[in-house]
CSV table of C-alpha atoms in Angstrom, one decimal:
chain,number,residue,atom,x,y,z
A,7,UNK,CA,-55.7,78.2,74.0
A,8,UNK,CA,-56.1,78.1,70.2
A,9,UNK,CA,-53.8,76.0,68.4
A,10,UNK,CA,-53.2,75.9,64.4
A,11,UNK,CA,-56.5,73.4,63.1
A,12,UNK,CA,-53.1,71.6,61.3
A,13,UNK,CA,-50.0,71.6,63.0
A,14,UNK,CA,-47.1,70.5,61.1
A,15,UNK,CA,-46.0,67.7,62.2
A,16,UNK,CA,-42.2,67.6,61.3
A,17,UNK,CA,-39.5,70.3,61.8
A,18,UNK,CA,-39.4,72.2,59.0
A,19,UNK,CA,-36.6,71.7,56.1
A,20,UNK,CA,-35.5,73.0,53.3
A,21,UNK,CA,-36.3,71.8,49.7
A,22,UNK,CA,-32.4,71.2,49.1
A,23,UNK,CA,-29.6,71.4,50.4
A,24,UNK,CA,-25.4,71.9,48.5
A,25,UNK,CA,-24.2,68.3,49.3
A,26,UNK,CA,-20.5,67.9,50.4
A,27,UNK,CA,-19.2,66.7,47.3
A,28,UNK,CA,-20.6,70.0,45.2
A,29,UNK,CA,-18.8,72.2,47.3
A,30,UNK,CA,-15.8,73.6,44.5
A,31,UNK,CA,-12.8,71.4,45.0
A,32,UNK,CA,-10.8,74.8,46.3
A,33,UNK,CA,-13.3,75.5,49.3
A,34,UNK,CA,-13.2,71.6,50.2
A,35,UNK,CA,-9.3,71.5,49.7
A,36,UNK,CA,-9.1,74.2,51.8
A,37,UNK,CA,-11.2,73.4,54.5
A,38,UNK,CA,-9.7,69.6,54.6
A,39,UNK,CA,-6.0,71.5,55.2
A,40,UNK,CA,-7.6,73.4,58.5
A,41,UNK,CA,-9.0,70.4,59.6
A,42,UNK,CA,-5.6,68.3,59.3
A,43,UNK,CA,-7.2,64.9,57.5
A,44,UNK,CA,-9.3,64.1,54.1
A,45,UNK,CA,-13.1,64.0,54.2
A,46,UNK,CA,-13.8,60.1,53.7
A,47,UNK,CA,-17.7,60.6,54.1
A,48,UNK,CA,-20.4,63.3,54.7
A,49,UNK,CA,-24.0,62.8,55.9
A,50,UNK,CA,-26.4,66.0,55.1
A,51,UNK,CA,-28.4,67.3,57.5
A,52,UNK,CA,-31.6,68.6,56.7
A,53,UNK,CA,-33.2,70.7,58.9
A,54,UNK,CA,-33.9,74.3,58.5
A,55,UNK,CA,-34.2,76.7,55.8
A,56,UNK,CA,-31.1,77.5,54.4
A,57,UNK,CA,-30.3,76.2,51.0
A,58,UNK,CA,-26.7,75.9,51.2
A,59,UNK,CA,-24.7,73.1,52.7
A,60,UNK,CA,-25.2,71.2,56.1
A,61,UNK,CA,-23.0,68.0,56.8
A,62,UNK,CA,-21.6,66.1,59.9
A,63,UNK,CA,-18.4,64.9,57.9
A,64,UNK,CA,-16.1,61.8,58.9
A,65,UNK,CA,-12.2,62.5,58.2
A,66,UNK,CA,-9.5,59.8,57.2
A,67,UNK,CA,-8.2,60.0,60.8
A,68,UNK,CA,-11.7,59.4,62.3
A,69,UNK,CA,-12.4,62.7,63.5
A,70,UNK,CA,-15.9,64.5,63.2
A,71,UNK,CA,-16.9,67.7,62.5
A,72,UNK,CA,-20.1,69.7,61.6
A,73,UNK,CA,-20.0,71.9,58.3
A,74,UNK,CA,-22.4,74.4,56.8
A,75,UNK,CA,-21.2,76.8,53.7
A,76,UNK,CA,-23.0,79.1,51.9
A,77,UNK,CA,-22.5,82.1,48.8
A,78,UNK,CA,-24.6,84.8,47.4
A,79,UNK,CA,-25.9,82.7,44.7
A,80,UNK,CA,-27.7,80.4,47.0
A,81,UNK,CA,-29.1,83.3,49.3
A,82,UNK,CA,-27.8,86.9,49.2
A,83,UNK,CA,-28.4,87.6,53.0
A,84,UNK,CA,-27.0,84.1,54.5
A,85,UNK,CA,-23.2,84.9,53.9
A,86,UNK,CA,-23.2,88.2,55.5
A,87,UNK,CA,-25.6,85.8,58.4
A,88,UNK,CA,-22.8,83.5,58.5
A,89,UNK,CA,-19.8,86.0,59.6
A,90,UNK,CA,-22.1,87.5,62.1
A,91,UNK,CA,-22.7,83.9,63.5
A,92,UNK,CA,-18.8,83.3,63.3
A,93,UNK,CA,-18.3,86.6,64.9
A,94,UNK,CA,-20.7,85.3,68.1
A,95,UNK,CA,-20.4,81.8,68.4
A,96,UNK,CA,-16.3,82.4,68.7
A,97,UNK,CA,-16.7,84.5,71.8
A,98,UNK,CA,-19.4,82.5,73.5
A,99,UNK,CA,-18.2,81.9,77.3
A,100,UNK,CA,-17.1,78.8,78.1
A,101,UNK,CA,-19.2,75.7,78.9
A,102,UNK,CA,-22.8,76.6,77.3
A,103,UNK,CA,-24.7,73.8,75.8
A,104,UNK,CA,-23.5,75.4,72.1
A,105,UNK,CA,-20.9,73.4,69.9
A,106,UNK,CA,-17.8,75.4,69.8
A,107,UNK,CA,-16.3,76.9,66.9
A,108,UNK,CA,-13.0,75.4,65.3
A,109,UNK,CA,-12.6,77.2,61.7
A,110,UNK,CA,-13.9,79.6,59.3
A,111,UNK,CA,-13.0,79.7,55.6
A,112,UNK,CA,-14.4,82.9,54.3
A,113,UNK,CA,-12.7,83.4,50.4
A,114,UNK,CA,-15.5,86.3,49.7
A,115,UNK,CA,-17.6,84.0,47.9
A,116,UNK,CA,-17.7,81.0,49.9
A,117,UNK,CA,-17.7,81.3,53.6
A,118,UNK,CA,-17.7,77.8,55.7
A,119,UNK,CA,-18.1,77.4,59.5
A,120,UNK,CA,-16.5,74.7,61.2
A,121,UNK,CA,-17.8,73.4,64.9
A,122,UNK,CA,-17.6,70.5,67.2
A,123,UNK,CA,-20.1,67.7,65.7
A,124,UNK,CA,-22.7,66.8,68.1
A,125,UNK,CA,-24.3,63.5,67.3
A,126,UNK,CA,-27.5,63.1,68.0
A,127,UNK,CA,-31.5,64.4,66.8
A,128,UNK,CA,-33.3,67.3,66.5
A,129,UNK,CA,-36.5,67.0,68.7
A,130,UNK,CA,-39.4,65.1,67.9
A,131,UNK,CA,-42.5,67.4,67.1
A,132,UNK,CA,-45.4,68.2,68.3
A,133,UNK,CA,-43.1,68.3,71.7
A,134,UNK,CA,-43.6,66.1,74.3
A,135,UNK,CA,-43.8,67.5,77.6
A,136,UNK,CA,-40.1,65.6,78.9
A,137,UNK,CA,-38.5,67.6,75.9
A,138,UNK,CA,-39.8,70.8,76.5
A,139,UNK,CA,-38.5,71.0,80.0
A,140,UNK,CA,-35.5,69.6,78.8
A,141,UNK,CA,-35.3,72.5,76.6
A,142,UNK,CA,-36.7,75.4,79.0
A,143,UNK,CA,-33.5,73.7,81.7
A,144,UNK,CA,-30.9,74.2,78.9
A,145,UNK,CA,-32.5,77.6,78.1
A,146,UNK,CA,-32.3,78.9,81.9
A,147,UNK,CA,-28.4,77.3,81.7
A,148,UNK,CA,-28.2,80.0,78.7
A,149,UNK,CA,-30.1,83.0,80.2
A,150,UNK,CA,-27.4,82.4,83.9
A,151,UNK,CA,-24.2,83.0,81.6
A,152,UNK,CA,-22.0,85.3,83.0
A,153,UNK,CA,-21.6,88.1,80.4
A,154,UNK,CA,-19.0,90.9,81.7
A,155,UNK,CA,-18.4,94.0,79.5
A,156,UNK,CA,-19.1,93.3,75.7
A,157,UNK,CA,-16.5,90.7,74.8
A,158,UNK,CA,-18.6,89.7,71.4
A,159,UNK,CA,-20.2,93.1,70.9
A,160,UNK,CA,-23.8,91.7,70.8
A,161,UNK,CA,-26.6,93.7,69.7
A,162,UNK,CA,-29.6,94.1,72.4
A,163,UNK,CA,-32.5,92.5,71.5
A,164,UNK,CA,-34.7,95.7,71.4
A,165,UNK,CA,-32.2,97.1,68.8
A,166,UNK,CA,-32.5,94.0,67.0
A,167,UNK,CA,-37.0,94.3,67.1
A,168,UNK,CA,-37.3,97.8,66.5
A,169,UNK,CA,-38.5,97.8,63.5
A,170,UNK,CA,-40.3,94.5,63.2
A,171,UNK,CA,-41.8,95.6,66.3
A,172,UNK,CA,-43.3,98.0,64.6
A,173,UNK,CA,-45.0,96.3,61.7
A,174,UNK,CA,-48.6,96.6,63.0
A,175,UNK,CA,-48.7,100.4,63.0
A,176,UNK,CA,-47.1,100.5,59.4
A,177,UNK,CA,-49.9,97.2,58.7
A,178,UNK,CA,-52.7,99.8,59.8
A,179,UNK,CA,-52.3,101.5,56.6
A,180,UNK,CA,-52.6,98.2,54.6
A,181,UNK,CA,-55.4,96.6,56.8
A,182,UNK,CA,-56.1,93.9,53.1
A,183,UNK,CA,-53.0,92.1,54.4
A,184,UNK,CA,-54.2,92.0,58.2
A,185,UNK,CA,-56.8,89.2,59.2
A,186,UNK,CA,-59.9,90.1,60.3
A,187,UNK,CA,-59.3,89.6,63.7
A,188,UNK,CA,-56.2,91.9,63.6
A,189,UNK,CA,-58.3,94.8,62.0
A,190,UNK,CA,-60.1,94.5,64.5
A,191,UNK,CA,-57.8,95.6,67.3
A,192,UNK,CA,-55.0,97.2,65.3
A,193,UNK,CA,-55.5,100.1,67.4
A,194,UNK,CA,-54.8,97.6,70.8
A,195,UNK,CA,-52.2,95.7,69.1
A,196,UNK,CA,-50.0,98.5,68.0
A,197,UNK,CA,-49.1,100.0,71.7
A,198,UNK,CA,-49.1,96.2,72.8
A,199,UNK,CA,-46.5,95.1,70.5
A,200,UNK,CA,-44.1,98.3,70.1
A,201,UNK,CA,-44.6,98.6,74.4
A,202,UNK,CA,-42.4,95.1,74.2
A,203,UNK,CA,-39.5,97.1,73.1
A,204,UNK,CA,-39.0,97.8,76.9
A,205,UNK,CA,-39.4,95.3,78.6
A,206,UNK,CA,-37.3,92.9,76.6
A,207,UNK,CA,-34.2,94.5,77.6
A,208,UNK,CA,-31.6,93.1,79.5
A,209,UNK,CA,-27.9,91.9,80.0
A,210,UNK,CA,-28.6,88.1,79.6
A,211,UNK,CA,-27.6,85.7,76.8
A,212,UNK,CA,-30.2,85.6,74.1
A,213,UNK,CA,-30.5,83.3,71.2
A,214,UNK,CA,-33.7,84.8,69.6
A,215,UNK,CA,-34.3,82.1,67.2
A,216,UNK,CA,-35.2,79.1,68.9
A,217,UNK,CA,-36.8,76.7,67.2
A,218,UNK,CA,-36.7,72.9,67.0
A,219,UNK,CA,-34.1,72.9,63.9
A,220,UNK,CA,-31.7,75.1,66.0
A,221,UNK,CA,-31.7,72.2,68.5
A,222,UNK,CA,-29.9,69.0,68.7
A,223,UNK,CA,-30.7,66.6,71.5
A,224,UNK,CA,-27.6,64.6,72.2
A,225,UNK,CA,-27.1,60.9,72.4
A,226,UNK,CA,-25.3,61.7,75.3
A,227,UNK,CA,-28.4,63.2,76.7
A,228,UNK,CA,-27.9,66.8,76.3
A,229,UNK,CA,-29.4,69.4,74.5
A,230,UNK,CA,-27.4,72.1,72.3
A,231,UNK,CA,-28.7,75.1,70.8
A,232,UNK,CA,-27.4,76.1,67.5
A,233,UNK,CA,-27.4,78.5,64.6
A,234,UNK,CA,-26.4,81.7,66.0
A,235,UNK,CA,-26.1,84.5,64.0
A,236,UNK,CA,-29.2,86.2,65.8
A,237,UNK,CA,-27.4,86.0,69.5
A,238,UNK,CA,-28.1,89.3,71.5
A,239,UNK,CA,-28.8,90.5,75.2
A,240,UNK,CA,-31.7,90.8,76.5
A,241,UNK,CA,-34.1,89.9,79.3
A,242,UNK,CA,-33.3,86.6,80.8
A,243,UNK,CA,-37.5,85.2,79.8
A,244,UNK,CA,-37.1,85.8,75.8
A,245,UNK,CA,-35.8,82.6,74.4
A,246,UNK,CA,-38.1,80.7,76.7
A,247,UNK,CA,-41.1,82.7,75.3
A,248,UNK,CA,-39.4,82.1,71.7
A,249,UNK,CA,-38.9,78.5,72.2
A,250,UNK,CA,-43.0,77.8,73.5
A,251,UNK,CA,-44.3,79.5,70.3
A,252,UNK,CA,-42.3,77.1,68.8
A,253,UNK,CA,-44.1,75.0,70.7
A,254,UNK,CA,-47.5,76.2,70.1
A,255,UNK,CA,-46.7,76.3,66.6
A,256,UNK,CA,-46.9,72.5,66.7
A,257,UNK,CA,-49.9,72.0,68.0
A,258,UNK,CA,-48.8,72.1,71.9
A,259,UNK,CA,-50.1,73.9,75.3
A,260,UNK,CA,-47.8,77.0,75.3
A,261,UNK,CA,-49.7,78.8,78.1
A,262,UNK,CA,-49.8,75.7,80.6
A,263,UNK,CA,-45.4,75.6,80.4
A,264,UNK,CA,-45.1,79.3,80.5
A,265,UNK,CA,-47.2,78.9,83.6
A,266,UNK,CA,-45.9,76.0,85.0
A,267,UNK,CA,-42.2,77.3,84.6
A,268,UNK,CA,-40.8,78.6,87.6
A,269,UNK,CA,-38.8,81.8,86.0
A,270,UNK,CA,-41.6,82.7,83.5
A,271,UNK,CA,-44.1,83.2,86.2
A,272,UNK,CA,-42.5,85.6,87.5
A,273,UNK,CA,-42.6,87.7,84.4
A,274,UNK,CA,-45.3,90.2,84.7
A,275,UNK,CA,-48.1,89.4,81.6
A,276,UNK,CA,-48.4,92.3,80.1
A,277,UNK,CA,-44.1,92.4,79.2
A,278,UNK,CA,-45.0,88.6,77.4
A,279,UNK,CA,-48.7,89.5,75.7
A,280,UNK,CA,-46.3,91.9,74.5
A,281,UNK,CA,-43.7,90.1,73.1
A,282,UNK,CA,-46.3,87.8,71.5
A,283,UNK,CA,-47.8,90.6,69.7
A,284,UNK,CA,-44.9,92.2,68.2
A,285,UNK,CA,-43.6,88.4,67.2
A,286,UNK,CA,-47.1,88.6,65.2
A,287,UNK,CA,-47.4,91.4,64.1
A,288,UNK,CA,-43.6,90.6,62.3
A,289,UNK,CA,-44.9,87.3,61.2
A,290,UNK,CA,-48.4,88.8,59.5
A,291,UNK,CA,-45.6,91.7,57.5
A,292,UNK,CA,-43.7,89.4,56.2
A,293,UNK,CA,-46.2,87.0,55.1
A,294,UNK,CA,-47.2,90.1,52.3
A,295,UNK,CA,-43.7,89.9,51.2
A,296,UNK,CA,-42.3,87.4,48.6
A,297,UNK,CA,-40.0,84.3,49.7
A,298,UNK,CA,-36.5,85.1,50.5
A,299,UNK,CA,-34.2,83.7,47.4
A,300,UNK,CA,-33.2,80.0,47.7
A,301,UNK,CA,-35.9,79.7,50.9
A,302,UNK,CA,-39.2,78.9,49.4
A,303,UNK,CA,-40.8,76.8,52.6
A,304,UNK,CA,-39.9,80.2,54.8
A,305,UNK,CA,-43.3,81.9,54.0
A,306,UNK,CA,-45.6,78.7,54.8
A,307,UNK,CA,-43.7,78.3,58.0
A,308,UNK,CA,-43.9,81.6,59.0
A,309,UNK,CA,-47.6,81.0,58.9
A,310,UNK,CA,-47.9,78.2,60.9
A,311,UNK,CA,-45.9,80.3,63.3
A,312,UNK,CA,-48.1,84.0,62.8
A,313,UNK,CA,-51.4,81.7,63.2
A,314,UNK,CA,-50.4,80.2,66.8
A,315,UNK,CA,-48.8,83.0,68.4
A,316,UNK,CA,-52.0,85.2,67.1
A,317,UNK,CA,-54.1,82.5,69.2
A,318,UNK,CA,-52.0,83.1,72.1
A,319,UNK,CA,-52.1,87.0,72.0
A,320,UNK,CA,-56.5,86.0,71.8
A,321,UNK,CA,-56.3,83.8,74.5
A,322,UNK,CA,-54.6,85.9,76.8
A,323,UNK,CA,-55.8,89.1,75.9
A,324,UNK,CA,-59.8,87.9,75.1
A,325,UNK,CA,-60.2,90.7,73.0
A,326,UNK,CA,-62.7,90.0,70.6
């Protein structure tokens, strides 16, 4: 397949990041009382976008804990991101490679999450093969959760896509912001992309934001997904689809996991050609729009990622 001329060729990060110590003496006060003991050192994690605050902090009694706070003036959308990940993560069943939840401090400026630390790396990119079937195993350990009922309410994932599933038929009236090659088949990738909305239904666990800053590989040899205030059900194939672009996106063989994978073979190709479209045709939509506040890399990203899942949907569609 195609592959971006220049993959990046470290996980992407944000240009800074709220350090421990410039959190306001009241939010740390108050989340050093839930966690029983003084925070005697903090070590800032950098991955991702987000511009607020990321830390694995060490406590007076020895104890660990991952942190990450945000407020409006960093980023307007990532507080009300925050409670929704709270919301999931606290209802999560049992025994899932996912660091558990301990605390929230939410003062309706500054909400904090607190979780299990989980020492260890995120994933060396481009991906080696060993770590991508790592991941695809923890991701098939996510999609065989037992869900019964709706104990955390989840959205599905089509609710979640709708609209940016439809992005290519409102992009037909502004072709200048499609590429050439889209333009081209607008009128194939439209049905292609808003047809996905079907198929990715379903009762399994769904992350729906997998990418190699949302993973931590353990020095104990696991792998734990993170960052979950985009959890849904859907169809049990989704995150492993999510994850390879991620894959693609730096530099690797997408097509030859997806067909080497024992569950995504299964999956007929129209229902992931699908999928692949409506993930670009998102991408190409929001590349017209200005950065998010506080998360100037997003956009460049995002067009690392648009560029290798276009070559996918070209490779596997050979429309010209």
């Amino acid at each position: 397949m195609n592959v971006p001329k220049s993959p990046p060729r470290q996980a992407p990060t944000t240009t800074h990041r709220v350090e421990w110590r410039a959190l306001p003496r009241e939010v740390r006060l108050a989340l050093e009382e839930r966690l029983g003991s003084r925070v005697v050192a903090s070590e800032t994690q950098h991955g991702g976008f987000s511009p607020g605050m990321a830390a694995i902090v060490t406590c007076a009694d020895g104890s660990e804990h991952f942190i990450k706070a945000v407020n409006p003036g960093l980023n307007p959308v990532s507080p009300g991101m925050y409670r929704e990940e709270a919301s999931y993560s606290a209802a999560l069943p049992d025994g899932l490679p996912v660091p558990r939840l301990r605390h929230v401090h939410d003062d309706g400026d500054w909400i904090a999450l607190v979780f299990d630390a989980v020492i260890g790396r995120t994933p060396d990119v481009p991906w080696s093969a060993a770590d991508v079937r790592r991941l695809l195993d923890t991701i098939q350990v996510l999609a065989d959760a037992p869900l019964t009922g709706d104990p955390v309410g989840l959205p599905s994932v089509p609710d979640r896509l709708e609209y940016s599933f439809g992005a290519y038929r409102r992009l037909a009236e502004r072709p200048q912001d499609l590429t050439a090659w889209e333009r081209g088949n607008i009128d194939r990738l439209v049905p292609a992309a808003e047809s996905a909305l079907e198929f990715v239904a379903g009762d399994s666990l769904v992350h729906l934001d997998l990418r190699a800053d949302n993973i931590v590989l353990a020095h104990d040899g696991g792998a734990y997904i993170v960052d979950w205030s985009w959890a849904s059900t859907g169809a049990p194939w989704v995150d492993e689809v999510c994850f390879l672009v991620n894959v693609a996106t730096y530099g690797g063989n997408a097509e030859r996991f997806l067909t080497a994978d024992q569950h995504l073979a299964s999956v007929p190709r129209d229902h992931v050609t699908g999928f692949l479209a409506g993930l670009s045709g998102m991408w190409t939509e929001a590349l017209a729009a200005p950065a998010p506040p506080g998360l100037p890399t997003l956009r460049a990203f995002q067009r690392l990622e648009r560029d290798a899942t276009l070559a996918w949907v070209r490779a596997r569609t050979g429309w010209s």
